[in-house]
Amino acid sequence: MDNHKIIKHRKLIQILSLLIYNADVKNWFTGNISRSPLKNVCVPGLNCYSCPGAISSCPLGAIQNTLASGKAPILITGLLLLFGTLFGRAICAFLCPVGFIQELIYKIPSPKIPKTKKIETVSQKLQKTKYIVLVLTLALPLLFYFINGFASPYFCQFICPAGTVGAGWPLVLLQKGLSDSIGFLFKWKSVIAAVLIFWSVFSFRPFCKYICPLGAIYSFFNKVAIFGIKVDYTKCTNCQKCTKDCKMNPKAVNSTECIRCGQCISQCDFGALNS
C-alpha cells in the first residue's frame, strides 16, 4: 500500500472515529450531555465523557476516576493493555479525535516551526514532559484520596483541552444559565485550550508531543504492538530518511514518539517499511 492510500484511509478513519465517539447527534444542538448506556465502555482515543454527543467514556478519565475513588482500575487497565498491545500509538494517528483536530488546525496557512537539528533536539527533550504529566495524572488522584478520603480526576479537571473545547465551550453556548456561573477554573482551562489551538497552527500536534498522558501510555507498547509499521531490518540501511521529515520527531520508526501513521513508508528507498 503506497503512502497516498495510507493517508487517505487514515483521514477517513479519523473522521469516522470522531463521529462514532460522538454519535448522540441530537445533543450536539440541545446542550445536554448524552446518557448513553455505552458510557460504561471506553473508546481507545481521548474524547471527553462530558462532550454533549459522547456515547462512551475516555480511558484517561475512567482510570483517574477509579483511582480517585480508591479502587484498583483493573478493567480500564485491561482495556489499555488490549488497545496498546494491538495498536500502540497508532491509536494516536487513527483513533484519537484530539490528534485529528490538531492536524486540521495545522493545515491553516501560516509559517510553520522549521525542523532544524537544534529545534528537533529541543523538541525531543520536551517530549519527555508527557511522562511527567502521566505520573502526576495517575498519582495525584490516589494520593489525595488517601490524604482526604476523596479526590478528582485532576488532569481532566485542570488541563485537558478535550473537555474544554468539546464539552465546556459548547455547553456554555447552548445553556444560557451556565454562562452566568463561569468561574476561574473555566477561564483557566479556556486559556490552556486557546494556547494549544494557537500552538497547533504553527506546530504539528503539540498536545500529543508534549502533554498527552494517554499517548504516553500507548508509547510503551510501540515496539510490540501487533498492528502498525513493520520494519524489515534485512533491507534497512539505517539511512534515517524515514524519520527525517516526520513531524512527530521520532528517533526511529516505532520508537516512543512514532504514531505509526504510515507516512514514512514511501520515504524508504529500500522497501524496508510496510504496514
PDB file of C-alpha atoms in Angstrom:
ATOM      1  CA  MET A   1       0.000   0.000   0.000  1.00  0.00           C
ATOM      2  CA  ASP A   2       1.547   3.323  -1.053  1.00  0.00           C
ATOM      3  CA  ASN A   3       1.806   6.415   1.092  1.00  0.00           C
ATOM      4  CA  HIS A   4      -1.081   8.258  -0.570  1.00  0.00           C
ATOM      5  CA  LYS A   5      -3.503   5.392   0.077  1.00  0.00           C
ATOM      6  CA  ILE A   6      -2.431   5.141   3.704  1.00  0.00           C
ATOM      7  CA  ILE A   7      -3.010   8.861   4.255  1.00  0.00           C
ATOM      8  CA  LYS A   8      -6.389   8.682   2.521  1.00  0.00           C
ATOM      9  CA  HIS A   9      -7.556   5.794   4.681  1.00  0.00           C
ATOM     10  CA  ARG A  10      -6.180   7.415   7.825  1.00  0.00           C
ATOM     11  CA  LYS A  11      -8.171  10.619   7.352  1.00  0.00           C
ATOM     12  CA  LEU A  12     -11.344   8.633   6.728  1.00  0.00           C
ATOM     13  CA  ILE A  13     -10.800   6.545   9.860  1.00  0.00           C
ATOM     14  CA  GLN A  14     -10.114   9.687  11.899  1.00  0.00           C
ATOM     15  CA  ILE A  15     -13.384  11.263  10.723  1.00  0.00           C
ATOM     16  CA  LEU A  16     -15.351   8.084  11.405  1.00  0.00           C
ATOM     17  CA  SER A  17     -13.809   7.771  14.873  1.00  0.00           C
ATOM     18  CA  LEU A  18     -14.767  11.337  15.741  1.00  0.00           C
ATOM     19  CA  LEU A  19     -18.341  10.736  14.582  1.00  0.00           C
ATOM     20  CA  ILE A  20     -18.698   7.329  16.247  1.00  0.00           C
ATOM     21  CA  TYR A  21     -17.315   8.565  19.568  1.00  0.00           C
ATOM     22  CA  ASN A  22     -19.860  11.427  19.483  1.00  0.00           C
ATOM     23  CA  ALA A  23     -22.775   9.644  17.816  1.00  0.00           C
ATOM     24  CA  ASP A  24     -25.543  11.049  20.036  1.00  0.00           C
ATOM     25  CA  VAL A  25     -26.165  13.707  17.411  1.00  0.00           C
ATOM     26  CA  LYS A  26     -29.251  15.326  18.952  1.00  0.00           C
ATOM     27  CA  ASN A  27     -27.233  16.533  21.916  1.00  0.00           C
ATOM     28  CA  TRP A  28     -24.874  18.477  19.652  1.00  0.00           C
ATOM     29  CA  PHE A  29     -27.667  21.051  19.429  1.00  0.00           C
ATOM     30  CA  THR A  30     -29.504  20.758  22.748  1.00  0.00           C
ATOM     31  CA  GLY A  31     -26.716  21.391  25.245  1.00  0.00           C
ATOM     32  CA  ASN A  32     -27.499  18.194  27.125  1.00  0.00           C
ATOM     33  CA  ILE A  33     -24.941  15.504  27.901  1.00  0.00           C
ATOM     34  CA  SER A  34     -25.571  12.080  26.389  1.00  0.00           C
ATOM     35  CA  ARG A  35     -26.763   9.407  28.807  1.00  0.00           C
ATOM     36  CA  SER A  36     -25.800   6.553  26.502  1.00  0.00           C
ATOM     37  CA  PRO A  37     -25.547   3.157  28.247  1.00  0.00           C
ATOM     38  CA  LEU A  38     -22.277   2.695  26.363  1.00  0.00           C
ATOM     39  CA  LYS A  39     -20.643   5.186  28.726  1.00  0.00           C
ATOM     40  CA  ASN A  40     -19.630   2.178  30.815  1.00  0.00           C
ATOM     41  CA  VAL A  41     -17.255   1.339  27.955  1.00  0.00           C
ATOM     42  CA  CYS A  42     -14.119   3.260  26.967  1.00  0.00           C
ATOM     43  CA  VAL A  43     -13.087   4.231  23.462  1.00  0.00           C
ATOM     44  CA  PRO A  44      -9.355   3.939  22.616  1.00  0.00           C
ATOM     45  CA  GLY A  45      -8.712   7.640  21.975  1.00  0.00           C
ATOM     46  CA  LEU A  46      -9.073  10.825  24.008  1.00  0.00           C
ATOM     47  CA  ASN A  47     -12.689  12.017  23.922  1.00  0.00           C
ATOM     48  CA  CYS A  48     -14.309  13.751  26.890  1.00  0.00           C
ATOM     49  CA  TYR A  49     -17.113  11.899  28.661  1.00  0.00           C
ATOM     50  CA  SER A  50     -18.925  15.236  29.045  1.00  0.00           C
ATOM     51  CA  CYS A  51     -18.955  16.148  25.342  1.00  0.00           C
ATOM     52  CA  PRO A  52     -22.668  16.541  24.536  1.00  0.00           C
ATOM     53  CA  GLY A  53     -22.688  13.787  21.904  1.00  0.00           C
ATOM     54  CA  ALA A  54     -20.185  11.422  23.556  1.00  0.00           C
ATOM     55  CA  ILE A  55     -21.673   7.922  23.776  1.00  0.00           C
ATOM     56  CA  SER A  56     -18.805   6.332  25.715  1.00  0.00           C
ATOM     57  CA  SER A  57     -16.016   7.171  28.157  1.00  0.00           C
ATOM     58  CA  CYS A  58     -12.445   8.394  27.791  1.00  0.00           C
ATOM     59  CA  PRO A  59      -9.900   5.866  29.139  1.00  0.00           C
ATOM     60  CA  LEU A  60      -7.885   8.643  30.757  1.00  0.00           C
ATOM     61  CA  GLY A  61     -10.894   9.996  32.628  1.00  0.00           C
ATOM     62  CA  ALA A  62     -12.015   6.492  33.600  1.00  0.00           C
ATOM     63  CA  ILE A  63      -8.695   5.493  35.125  1.00  0.00           C
ATOM     64  CA  GLN A  64      -8.453   8.778  37.067  1.00  0.00           C
ATOM     65  CA  ASN A  65     -11.990   8.490  38.409  1.00  0.00           C
ATOM     66  CA  THR A  66     -11.339   4.924  39.532  1.00  0.00           C
ATOM     67  CA  LEU A  67      -8.138   5.914  41.323  1.00  0.00           C
ATOM     68  CA  ALA A  68      -9.862   8.927  42.854  1.00  0.00           C
ATOM     69  CA  SER A  69     -12.412   6.581  44.432  1.00  0.00           C
ATOM     70  CA  GLY A  70      -9.641   4.498  45.995  1.00  0.00           C
ATOM     71  CA  LYS A  71     -10.329   1.479  43.796  1.00  0.00           C
ATOM     72  CA  ALA A  72      -7.941  -0.541  41.639  1.00  0.00           C
ATOM     73  CA  PRO A  73      -8.524   0.289  37.951  1.00  0.00           C
ATOM     74  CA  ILE A  74      -8.463  -3.368  36.875  1.00  0.00           C
ATOM     75  CA  LEU A  75     -10.960  -3.171  34.000  1.00  0.00           C
ATOM     76  CA  ILE A  76      -9.643   0.019  32.430  1.00  0.00           C
ATOM     77  CA  THR A  77      -6.046  -1.177  32.853  1.00  0.00           C
ATOM     78  CA  GLY A  78      -7.001  -4.340  30.985  1.00  0.00           C
ATOM     79  CA  LEU A  79      -8.562  -2.301  28.198  1.00  0.00           C
ATOM     80  CA  LEU A  80      -5.478  -0.095  27.907  1.00  0.00           C
ATOM     81  CA  LEU A  81      -3.294  -3.204  27.750  1.00  0.00           C
ATOM     82  CA  LEU A  82      -5.507  -4.572  24.986  1.00  0.00           C
ATOM     83  CA  PHE A  83      -5.570  -1.320  22.999  1.00  0.00           C
ATOM     84  CA  GLY A  84      -1.825  -0.841  23.432  1.00  0.00           C
ATOM     85  CA  THR A  85      -0.905  -4.408  22.510  1.00  0.00           C
ATOM     86  CA  LEU A  86      -2.990  -4.242  19.368  1.00  0.00           C
ATOM     87  CA  PHE A  87      -2.117  -0.758  18.105  1.00  0.00           C
ATOM     88  CA  GLY A  88       0.430   1.116  20.253  1.00  0.00           C
ATOM     89  CA  ARG A  89       0.475   4.779  19.270  1.00  0.00           C
ATOM     90  CA  ALA A  90      -1.318   4.017  16.020  1.00  0.00           C
ATOM     91  CA  ILE A  91      -4.347   4.904  18.151  1.00  0.00           C
ATOM     92  CA  CYS A  92      -2.997   8.472  18.250  1.00  0.00           C
ATOM     93  CA  ALA A  93      -2.768   8.568  14.453  1.00  0.00           C
ATOM     94  CA  PHE A  94      -6.049   6.855  13.572  1.00  0.00           C
ATOM     95  CA  LEU A  95      -8.461   6.784  16.517  1.00  0.00           C
ATOM     96  CA  CYS A  96      -7.965   9.985  18.530  1.00  0.00           C
ATOM     97  CA  PRO A  97     -10.216  12.997  17.792  1.00  0.00           C
ATOM     98  CA  VAL A  98      -7.889  15.378  19.647  1.00  0.00           C
ATOM     99  CA  GLY A  99      -4.997  14.445  17.347  1.00  0.00           C
ATOM    100  CA  PHE A 100      -7.241  14.786  14.300  1.00  0.00           C
ATOM    101  CA  ILE A 101      -8.425  18.269  15.300  1.00  0.00           C
ATOM    102  CA  GLN A 102      -4.822  19.400  15.798  1.00  0.00           C
ATOM    103  CA  GLU A 103      -3.923  18.144  12.329  1.00  0.00           C
ATOM    104  CA  LEU A 104      -6.786  20.139  10.823  1.00  0.00           C
ATOM    105  CA  ILE A 105      -5.656  23.277  12.656  1.00  0.00           C
ATOM    106  CA  TYR A 106      -2.093  22.733  11.421  1.00  0.00           C
ATOM    107  CA  LYS A 107      -3.398  22.963   7.844  1.00  0.00           C
ATOM    108  CA  ILE A 108      -4.244  26.641   8.367  1.00  0.00           C
ATOM    109  CA  PRO A 109      -1.871  28.558   6.073  1.00  0.00           C
ATOM    110  CA  SER A 110       0.853  30.089   8.219  1.00  0.00           C
ATOM    111  CA  PRO A 111       4.607  29.964   8.790  1.00  0.00           C
ATOM    112  CA  LYS A 112       5.470  26.661  10.462  1.00  0.00           C
ATOM    113  CA  ILE A 113       8.153  25.989  13.058  1.00  0.00           C
ATOM    114  CA  PRO A 114      11.067  24.707  10.939  1.00  0.00           C
ATOM    115  CA  LYS A 115      12.605  21.301  11.566  1.00  0.00           C
ATOM    116  CA  THR A 116      16.198  22.250  12.176  1.00  0.00           C
ATOM    117  CA  LYS A 117      18.589  19.997  14.070  1.00  0.00           C
ATOM    118  CA  LYS A 118      18.564  22.325  17.088  1.00  0.00           C
ATOM    119  CA  ILE A 119      14.773  22.604  17.204  1.00  0.00           C
ATOM    120  CA  GLU A 120      14.412  18.848  16.775  1.00  0.00           C
ATOM    121  CA  THR A 121      16.799  18.204  19.685  1.00  0.00           C
ATOM    122  CA  VAL A 122      14.900  20.612  21.947  1.00  0.00           C
ATOM    123  CA  SER A 123      11.587  19.080  20.881  1.00  0.00           C
ATOM    124  CA  GLN A 124      12.769  15.544  21.658  1.00  0.00           C
ATOM    125  CA  LYS A 125      13.792  16.649  25.140  1.00  0.00           C
ATOM    126  CA  LEU A 126      10.475  18.417  25.756  1.00  0.00           C
ATOM    127  CA  GLN A 127       8.563  15.356  24.572  1.00  0.00           C
ATOM    128  CA  LYS A 128       9.572  13.661  27.816  1.00  0.00           C
ATOM    129  CA  THR A 129       7.327  16.042  29.766  1.00  0.00           C
ATOM    130  CA  LYS A 130       4.251  13.989  28.898  1.00  0.00           C
ATOM    131  CA  TYR A 131       5.657  11.138  31.005  1.00  0.00           C
ATOM    132  CA  ILE A 132       5.872  13.506  33.970  1.00  0.00           C
ATOM    133  CA  VAL A 133       2.283  14.526  33.261  1.00  0.00           C
ATOM    134  CA  LEU A 134       1.338  10.829  33.124  1.00  0.00           C
ATOM    135  CA  VAL A 135       2.875  10.112  36.529  1.00  0.00           C
ATOM    136  CA  LEU A 136       1.091  13.098  38.078  1.00  0.00           C
ATOM    137  CA  THR A 137      -2.164  12.185  36.321  1.00  0.00           C
ATOM    138  CA  LEU A 138      -2.160   8.722  37.887  1.00  0.00           C
ATOM    139  CA  ALA A 139      -0.536   9.549  41.223  1.00  0.00           C
ATOM    140  CA  LEU A 140      -2.416  12.665  42.341  1.00  0.00           C
ATOM    141  CA  PRO A 141      -5.960  11.188  42.459  1.00  0.00           C
ATOM    142  CA  LEU A 142      -4.702   8.242  44.502  1.00  0.00           C
ATOM    143  CA  LEU A 143      -2.568  10.427  46.764  1.00  0.00           C
ATOM    144  CA  PHE A 144      -5.348  12.881  47.573  1.00  0.00           C
ATOM    145  CA  TYR A 145      -7.783  10.024  48.125  1.00  0.00           C
ATOM    146  CA  PHE A 146      -5.553   8.601  50.856  1.00  0.00           C
ATOM    147  CA  ILE A 147      -4.998  12.063  52.375  1.00  0.00           C
ATOM    148  CA  ASN A 148      -8.552  13.397  52.225  1.00  0.00           C
ATOM    149  CA  GLY A 149     -10.745  10.377  51.566  1.00  0.00           C
ATOM    150  CA  PHE A 150     -11.816  11.879  48.251  1.00  0.00           C
ATOM    151  CA  ALA A 151     -10.151  13.157  45.071  1.00  0.00           C
ATOM    152  CA  SER A 152     -10.835  14.255  41.496  1.00  0.00           C
ATOM    153  CA  PRO A 153      -9.595  13.411  38.003  1.00  0.00           C
ATOM    154  CA  TYR A 154      -7.171  16.324  38.154  1.00  0.00           C
ATOM    155  CA  PHE A 155      -5.850  16.178  34.589  1.00  0.00           C
ATOM    156  CA  CYS A 156      -9.397  16.296  33.228  1.00  0.00           C
ATOM    157  CA  GLN A 157     -10.382  18.966  35.720  1.00  0.00           C
ATOM    158  CA  PHE A 158      -7.479  21.374  35.298  1.00  0.00           C
ATOM    159  CA  ILE A 159      -5.734  20.716  31.972  1.00  0.00           C
ATOM    160  CA  CYS A 160      -7.381  18.543  29.330  1.00  0.00           C
ATOM    161  CA  PRO A 161      -8.387  20.649  26.301  1.00  0.00           C
ATOM    162  CA  ALA A 162     -10.790  17.950  25.031  1.00  0.00           C
ATOM    163  CA  GLY A 163     -13.163  18.686  27.887  1.00  0.00           C
ATOM    164  CA  THR A 164     -12.936  22.440  27.339  1.00  0.00           C
ATOM    165  CA  VAL A 165     -13.335  22.506  23.561  1.00  0.00           C
ATOM    166  CA  GLY A 166     -15.667  19.519  23.236  1.00  0.00           C
ATOM    167  CA  ALA A 167     -17.758  19.989  26.359  1.00  0.00           C
ATOM    168  CA  GLY A 168     -17.185  23.251  28.250  1.00  0.00           C
ATOM    169  CA  TRP A 169     -17.473  25.696  25.374  1.00  0.00           C
ATOM    170  CA  PRO A 170     -20.479  24.042  23.642  1.00  0.00           C
ATOM    171  CA  LEU A 171     -22.392  23.623  26.904  1.00  0.00           C
ATOM    172  CA  VAL A 172     -21.849  27.261  27.902  1.00  0.00           C
ATOM    173  CA  LEU A 173     -23.016  28.405  24.470  1.00  0.00           C
ATOM    174  CA  LEU A 174     -26.077  26.141  24.432  1.00  0.00           C
ATOM    175  CA  GLN A 175     -27.171  26.506  28.073  1.00  0.00           C
ATOM    176  CA  LYS A 176     -27.887  30.133  28.924  1.00  0.00           C
ATOM    177  CA  GLY A 177     -27.745  29.586  32.665  1.00  0.00           C
ATOM    178  CA  LEU A 178     -24.195  28.250  32.573  1.00  0.00           C
ATOM    179  CA  SER A 179     -22.748  31.472  31.171  1.00  0.00           C
ATOM    180  CA  ASP A 180     -23.679  33.222  34.437  1.00  0.00           C
ATOM    181  CA  SER A 181     -21.749  30.702  36.547  1.00  0.00           C
ATOM    182  CA  ILE A 182     -18.417  30.824  34.726  1.00  0.00           C
ATOM    183  CA  GLY A 183     -15.597  30.917  37.240  1.00  0.00           C
ATOM    184  CA  PHE A 184     -11.825  30.860  37.427  1.00  0.00           C
ATOM    185  CA  LEU A 185     -11.491  27.166  36.505  1.00  0.00           C
ATOM    186  CA  PHE A 186     -13.411  27.576  33.249  1.00  0.00           C
ATOM    187  CA  LYS A 187     -11.354  30.636  32.341  1.00  0.00           C
ATOM    188  CA  TRP A 188      -8.102  28.844  33.244  1.00  0.00           C
ATOM    189  CA  LYS A 189      -8.914  25.842  31.061  1.00  0.00           C
ATOM    190  CA  SER A 190     -10.092  28.121  28.258  1.00  0.00           C
ATOM    191  CA  VAL A 191      -6.692  29.823  28.264  1.00  0.00           C
ATOM    192  CA  ILE A 192      -4.935  26.445  28.098  1.00  0.00           C
ATOM    193  CA  ALA A 193      -7.167  25.309  25.225  1.00  0.00           C
ATOM    194  CA  ALA A 194      -6.677  28.597  23.349  1.00  0.00           C
ATOM    195  CA  VAL A 195      -2.886  28.376  23.725  1.00  0.00           C
ATOM    196  CA  LEU A 196      -2.871  24.806  22.409  1.00  0.00           C
ATOM    197  CA  ILE A 197      -5.110  25.733  19.478  1.00  0.00           C
ATOM    198  CA  PHE A 198      -2.842  28.669  18.606  1.00  0.00           C
ATOM    199  CA  TRP A 199       0.255  26.473  19.028  1.00  0.00           C
ATOM    200  CA  SER A 200      -1.258  23.852  16.710  1.00  0.00           C
ATOM    201  CA  VAL A 201      -1.328  26.369  13.873  1.00  0.00           C
ATOM    202  CA  PHE A 202       2.485  26.506  13.851  1.00  0.00           C
ATOM    203  CA  SER A 203       3.498  23.145  15.329  1.00  0.00           C
ATOM    204  CA  PHE A 204       2.253  19.663  14.428  1.00  0.00           C
ATOM    205  CA  ARG A 205       0.193  18.067  17.241  1.00  0.00           C
ATOM    206  CA  PRO A 206       1.881  19.826  20.199  1.00  0.00           C
ATOM    207  CA  PHE A 207      -0.556  18.384  22.747  1.00  0.00           C
ATOM    208  CA  CYS A 208       0.306  14.861  21.572  1.00  0.00           C
ATOM    209  CA  LYS A 209       4.040  15.539  21.612  1.00  0.00           C
ATOM    210  CA  TYR A 210       4.443  17.257  24.942  1.00  0.00           C
ATOM    211  CA  ILE A 211       1.401  16.774  27.187  1.00  0.00           C
ATOM    212  CA  CYS A 212      -0.928  13.848  26.465  1.00  0.00           C
ATOM    213  CA  PRO A 213      -0.740  11.136  29.169  1.00  0.00           C
ATOM    214  CA  LEU A 214      -2.744   8.705  27.047  1.00  0.00           C
ATOM    215  CA  GLY A 215      -0.200   8.944  24.240  1.00  0.00           C
ATOM    216  CA  ALA A 216       2.493   8.348  26.845  1.00  0.00           C
ATOM    217  CA  ILE A 217       0.765   5.128  27.932  1.00  0.00           C
ATOM    218  CA  TYR A 218       0.426   3.828  24.387  1.00  0.00           C
ATOM    219  CA  SER A 219       4.049   4.705  23.585  1.00  0.00           C
ATOM    220  CA  PHE A 220       5.231   1.904  25.886  1.00  0.00           C
ATOM    221  CA  PHE A 221       3.626  -0.622  23.529  1.00  0.00           C
ATOM    222  CA  ASN A 222       5.058   0.687  20.245  1.00  0.00           C
ATOM    223  CA  LYS A 223       7.785  -1.949  19.958  1.00  0.00           C
ATOM    224  CA  VAL A 224       5.430  -4.882  20.498  1.00  0.00           C
ATOM    225  CA  ALA A 225       2.052  -3.743  19.099  1.00  0.00           C
ATOM    226  CA  ILE A 226       0.563  -6.103  16.530  1.00  0.00           C
ATOM    227  CA  PHE A 227      -0.727  -3.571  14.017  1.00  0.00           C
ATOM    228  CA  GLY A 228       1.350  -0.692  12.659  1.00  0.00           C
ATOM    229  CA  ILE A 229       4.548  -0.148  10.718  1.00  0.00           C
ATOM    230  CA  LYS A 230       6.664  -3.224  10.114  1.00  0.00           C
ATOM    231  CA  VAL A 231      10.428  -2.837   9.606  1.00  0.00           C
ATOM    232  CA  ASP A 232      12.407  -5.386   7.576  1.00  0.00           C
ATOM    233  CA  TYR A 233      15.830  -4.962   9.142  1.00  0.00           C
ATOM    234  CA  THR A 234      17.431  -7.125   6.450  1.00  0.00           C
ATOM    235  CA  LYS A 235      16.643  -4.322   3.986  1.00  0.00           C
ATOM    236  CA  CYS A 236      17.108  -1.332   6.314  1.00  0.00           C
ATOM    237  CA  THR A 237      20.359   0.607   5.773  1.00  0.00           C
ATOM    238  CA  ASN A 238      19.777   2.931   8.759  1.00  0.00           C
ATOM    239  CA  CYS A 239      19.786   5.962   6.446  1.00  0.00           C
ATOM    240  CA  GLN A 240      17.113   7.592   8.679  1.00  0.00           C
ATOM    241  CA  LYS A 241      15.290   9.004   5.683  1.00  0.00           C
ATOM    242  CA  CYS A 242      12.071   7.596   7.150  1.00  0.00           C
ATOM    243  CA  THR A 243      12.255   9.941  10.154  1.00  0.00           C
ATOM    244  CA  LYS A 244      13.951  12.931   8.527  1.00  0.00           C
ATOM    245  CA  ASP A 245      10.704  14.671   7.558  1.00  0.00           C
ATOM    246  CA  CYS A 246       8.442  13.201  10.250  1.00  0.00           C
ATOM    247  CA  LYS A 247       6.652  15.988  12.113  1.00  0.00           C
ATOM    248  CA  MET A 248       6.477  13.959  15.343  1.00  0.00           C
ATOM    249  CA  ASN A 249      10.293  13.949  15.689  1.00  0.00           C
ATOM    250  CA  PRO A 250      10.747  10.231  16.456  1.00  0.00           C
ATOM    251  CA  LYS A 251      14.259   8.864  16.756  1.00  0.00           C
ATOM    252  CA  ALA A 252      13.242   5.777  14.776  1.00  0.00           C
ATOM    253  CA  VAL A 253      10.198   4.066  13.300  1.00  0.00           C
ATOM    254  CA  ASN A 254       8.144   2.551  16.144  1.00  0.00           C
ATOM    255  CA  SER A 255      10.071   4.467  18.805  1.00  0.00           C
ATOM    256  CA  THR A 256       8.010   6.031  21.583  1.00  0.00           C
ATOM    257  CA  GLU A 257       7.297   9.241  19.638  1.00  0.00           C
ATOM    258  CA  CYS A 258       6.263   7.471  16.424  1.00  0.00           C
ATOM    259  CA  ILE A 259       2.480   7.484  15.989  1.00  0.00           C
ATOM    260  CA  ARG A 260       2.723   4.803  13.275  1.00  0.00           C
ATOM    261  CA  CYS A 261       0.743   6.853  10.753  1.00  0.00           C
ATOM    262  CA  GLY A 262       2.462   5.279   7.739  1.00  0.00           C
ATOM    263  CA  GLN A 263       3.666   8.442   6.047  1.00  0.00           C
ATOM    264  CA  CYS A 264       7.238   7.166   6.260  1.00  0.00           C
ATOM    265  CA  ILE A 265       6.622   4.131   4.050  1.00  0.00           C
ATOM    266  CA  SER A 266       7.062   5.945   0.755  1.00  0.00           C
ATOM    267  CA  GLN A 267      10.183   7.669   2.096  1.00  0.00           C
ATOM    268  CA  CYS A 268      12.095   4.384   2.204  1.00  0.00           C
ATOM    269  CA  ASP A 269      14.111   3.702  -0.974  1.00  0.00           C
ATOM    270  CA  PHE A 270      14.849   0.126   0.026  1.00  0.00           C
ATOM    271  CA  GLY A 271      11.364  -1.289   0.685  1.00  0.00           C
ATOM    272  CA  ALA A 272      12.180  -1.898   4.340  1.00  0.00           C
ATOM    273  CA  LEU A 273       8.868  -0.469   5.626  1.00  0.00           C
ATOM    274  CA  ASN A 274       5.350  -1.756   5.187  1.00  0.00           C
ATOM    275  CA  SER A 275       2.050  -1.689   7.039  1.00  0.00           C
TER     276      SER A 275
END
